[in-house]
XYZ file of C-alpha atoms in Angstrom:
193
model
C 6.360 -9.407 19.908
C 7.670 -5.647 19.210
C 4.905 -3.291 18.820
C 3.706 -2.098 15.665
C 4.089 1.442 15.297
C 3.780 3.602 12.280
C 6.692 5.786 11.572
C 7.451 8.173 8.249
C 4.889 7.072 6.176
C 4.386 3.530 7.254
C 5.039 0.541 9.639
C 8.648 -1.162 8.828
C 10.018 -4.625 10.226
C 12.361 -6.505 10.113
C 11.628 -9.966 7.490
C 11.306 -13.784 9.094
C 11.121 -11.426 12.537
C 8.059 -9.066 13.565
C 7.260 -8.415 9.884
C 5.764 -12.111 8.960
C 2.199 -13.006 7.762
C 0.549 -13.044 11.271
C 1.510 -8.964 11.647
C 1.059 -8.012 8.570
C -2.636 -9.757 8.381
C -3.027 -7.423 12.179
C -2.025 -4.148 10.591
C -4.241 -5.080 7.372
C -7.341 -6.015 9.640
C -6.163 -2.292 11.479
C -6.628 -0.892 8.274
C -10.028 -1.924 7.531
C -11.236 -1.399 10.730
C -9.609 2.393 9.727
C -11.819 2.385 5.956
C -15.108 1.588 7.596
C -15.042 3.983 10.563
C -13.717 6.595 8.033
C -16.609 5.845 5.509
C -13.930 4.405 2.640
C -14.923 1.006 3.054
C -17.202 1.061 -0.148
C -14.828 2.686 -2.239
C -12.465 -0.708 -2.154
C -8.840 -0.522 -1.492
C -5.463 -0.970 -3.706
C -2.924 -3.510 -3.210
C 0.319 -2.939 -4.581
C 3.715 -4.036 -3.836
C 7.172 -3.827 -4.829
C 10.856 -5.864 -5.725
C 11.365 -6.988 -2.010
C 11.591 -10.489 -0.985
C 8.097 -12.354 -0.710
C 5.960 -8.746 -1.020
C 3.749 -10.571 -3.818
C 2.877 -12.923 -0.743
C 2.318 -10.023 1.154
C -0.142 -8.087 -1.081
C -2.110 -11.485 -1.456
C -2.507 -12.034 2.544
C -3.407 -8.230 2.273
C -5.973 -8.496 -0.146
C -7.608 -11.430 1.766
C -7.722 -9.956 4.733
C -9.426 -6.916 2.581
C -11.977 -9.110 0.527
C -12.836 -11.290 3.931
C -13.891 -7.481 5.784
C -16.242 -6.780 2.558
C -13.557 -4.468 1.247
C -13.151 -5.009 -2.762
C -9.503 -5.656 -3.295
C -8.119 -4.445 -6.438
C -4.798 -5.775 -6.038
C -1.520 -4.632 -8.769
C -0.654 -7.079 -11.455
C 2.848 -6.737 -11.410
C 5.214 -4.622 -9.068
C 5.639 -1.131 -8.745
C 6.620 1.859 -7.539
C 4.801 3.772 -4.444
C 3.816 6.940 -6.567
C 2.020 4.290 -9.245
C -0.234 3.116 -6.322
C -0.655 6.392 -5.269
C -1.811 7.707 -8.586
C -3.804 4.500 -8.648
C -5.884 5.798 -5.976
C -6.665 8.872 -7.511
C -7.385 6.943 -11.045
C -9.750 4.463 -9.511
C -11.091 6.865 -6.796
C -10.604 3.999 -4.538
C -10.719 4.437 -0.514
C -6.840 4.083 -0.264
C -3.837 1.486 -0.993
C -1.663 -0.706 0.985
C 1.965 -0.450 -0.547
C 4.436 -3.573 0.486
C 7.257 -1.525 0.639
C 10.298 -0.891 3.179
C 11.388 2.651 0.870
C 14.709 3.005 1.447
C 15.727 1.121 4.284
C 18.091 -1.982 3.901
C 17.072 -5.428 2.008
C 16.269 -7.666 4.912
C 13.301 -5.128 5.692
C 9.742 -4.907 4.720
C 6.990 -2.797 5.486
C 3.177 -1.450 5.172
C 2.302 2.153 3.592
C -0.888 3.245 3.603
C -1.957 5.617 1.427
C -4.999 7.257 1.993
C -8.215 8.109 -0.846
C -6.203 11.861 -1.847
C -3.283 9.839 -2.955
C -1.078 11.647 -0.566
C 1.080 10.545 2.284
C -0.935 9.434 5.511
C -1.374 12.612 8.119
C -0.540 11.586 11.596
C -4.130 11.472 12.906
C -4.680 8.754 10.534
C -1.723 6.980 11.143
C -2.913 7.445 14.822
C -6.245 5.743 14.142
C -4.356 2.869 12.635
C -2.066 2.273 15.725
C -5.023 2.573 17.950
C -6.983 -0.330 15.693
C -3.715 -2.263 16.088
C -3.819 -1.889 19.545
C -7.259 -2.818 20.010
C -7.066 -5.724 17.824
C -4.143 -7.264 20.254
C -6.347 -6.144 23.484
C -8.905 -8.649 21.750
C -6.955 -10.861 20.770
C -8.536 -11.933 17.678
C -8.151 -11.159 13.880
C -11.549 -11.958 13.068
C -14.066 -9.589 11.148
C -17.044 -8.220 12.780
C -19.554 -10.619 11.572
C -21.438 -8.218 9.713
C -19.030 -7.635 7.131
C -19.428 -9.987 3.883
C -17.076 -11.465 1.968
C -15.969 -9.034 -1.091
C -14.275 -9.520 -4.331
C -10.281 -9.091 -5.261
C -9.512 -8.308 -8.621
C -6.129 -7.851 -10.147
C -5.467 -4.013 -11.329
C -2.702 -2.302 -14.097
C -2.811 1.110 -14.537
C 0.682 1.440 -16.032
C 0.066 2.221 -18.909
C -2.765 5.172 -17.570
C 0.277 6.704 -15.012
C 2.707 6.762 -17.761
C 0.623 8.938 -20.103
C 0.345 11.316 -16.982
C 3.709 11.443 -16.439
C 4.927 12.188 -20.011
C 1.538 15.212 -19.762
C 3.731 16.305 -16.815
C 6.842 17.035 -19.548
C 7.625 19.587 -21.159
C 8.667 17.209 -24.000
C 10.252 20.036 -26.547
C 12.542 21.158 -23.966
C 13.893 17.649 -23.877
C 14.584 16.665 -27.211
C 16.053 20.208 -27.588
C 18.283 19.645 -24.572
C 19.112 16.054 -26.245
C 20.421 14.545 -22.371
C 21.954 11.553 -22.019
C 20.478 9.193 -19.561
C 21.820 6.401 -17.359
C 19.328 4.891 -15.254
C 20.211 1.595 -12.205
C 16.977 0.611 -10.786
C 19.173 -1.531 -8.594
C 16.315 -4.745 -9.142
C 13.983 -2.016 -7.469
C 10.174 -1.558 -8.354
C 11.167 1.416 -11.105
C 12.788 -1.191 -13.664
């Protein structure tokens, strides 16, 4: 197995290779080893996901592996894009989110973000902390939860509606209409559509 290691913003792989259910269920478990010894643990945790191939399957593994630690897993309805969850975050004052996501590298890649309770990008000692759970988790060799923890909920989450009103607050709308632009917009089948 190649290691997981975080990188910009996240851990990326390679589908059907090193990024497959039994990785992605060790860098979950990382991460809620990361909540509890950070004091988030309570707070509950986002799920969200976008357009790639199978990263609805993904977020649900994820949000098991969150509800069997006694993390409540609020996990997105739908897709969508990585500044929704982030904003998410913020909205529900959660303890963080786990984005399925690869960004920008090519289709036949997947990855984990996380994004920690400001909303923000990850700063490298967290992203350190998460490695060194990983690590310790394959020392150990097991995926199980320290017995302690109880089993939480995982409930399904749209705030759509909530981050569109604060984007259009973010406009300065009379400039627009004045300006009168015309608009062509290719999600490319990505999570903005």
């Amino acid at each position: 197995m190649k290691s997981i290691t975080f990188g910009t913003d996240g851990w990326r792989g390679t589908m059907d290779a090193d990024f497959n259910d039994k990785n992605v269920a060790i860098v979950a478990q990382a991460i809620c080893n990361h909540l509890y010894t950070r004091n988030f643990a309570r707070k509950g945790c986002i799920v969200a996901y976008d357009t790639r191939a199978n990263s609805d399957h993904f977020a649900d593994l994820v949000a098991k592996v969150l509800a069997n630690n006694g993390i409540a897993a609020w996990r997105m309805e739908t897709f969508c894009p990585t500044p929704q969850a982030a904003f998410g975050v913020r909205h529900m004052e959660s303890g963080g989110a786990i984005m399925i996501t690869a960004s920008h590298n090519p289709p036949h890649y997947n990855g984990i973000k996380f994004i920690p309770h400001y909303g923000g990008p990850a700063t490298p000692d967290i992203t350190e902390d998460i490695e060194w759970e990983i690590q310790n988790i394959l020392e150990l060799g097991t995926l199980e939860p320290p017995e302690e923890r109880s089993i939480a909920s995982t409930r399904t989450l749209d705030v759509s509606n909530a981050y569109i009103d604060q984007l259009i607050g973010l406009t300065e709308k009379i400039i627009i209409e004045r300006a009168k632009p015309r608009v062509l917009f290719d999600p490319m089948f990505g999570a903005g559509q």
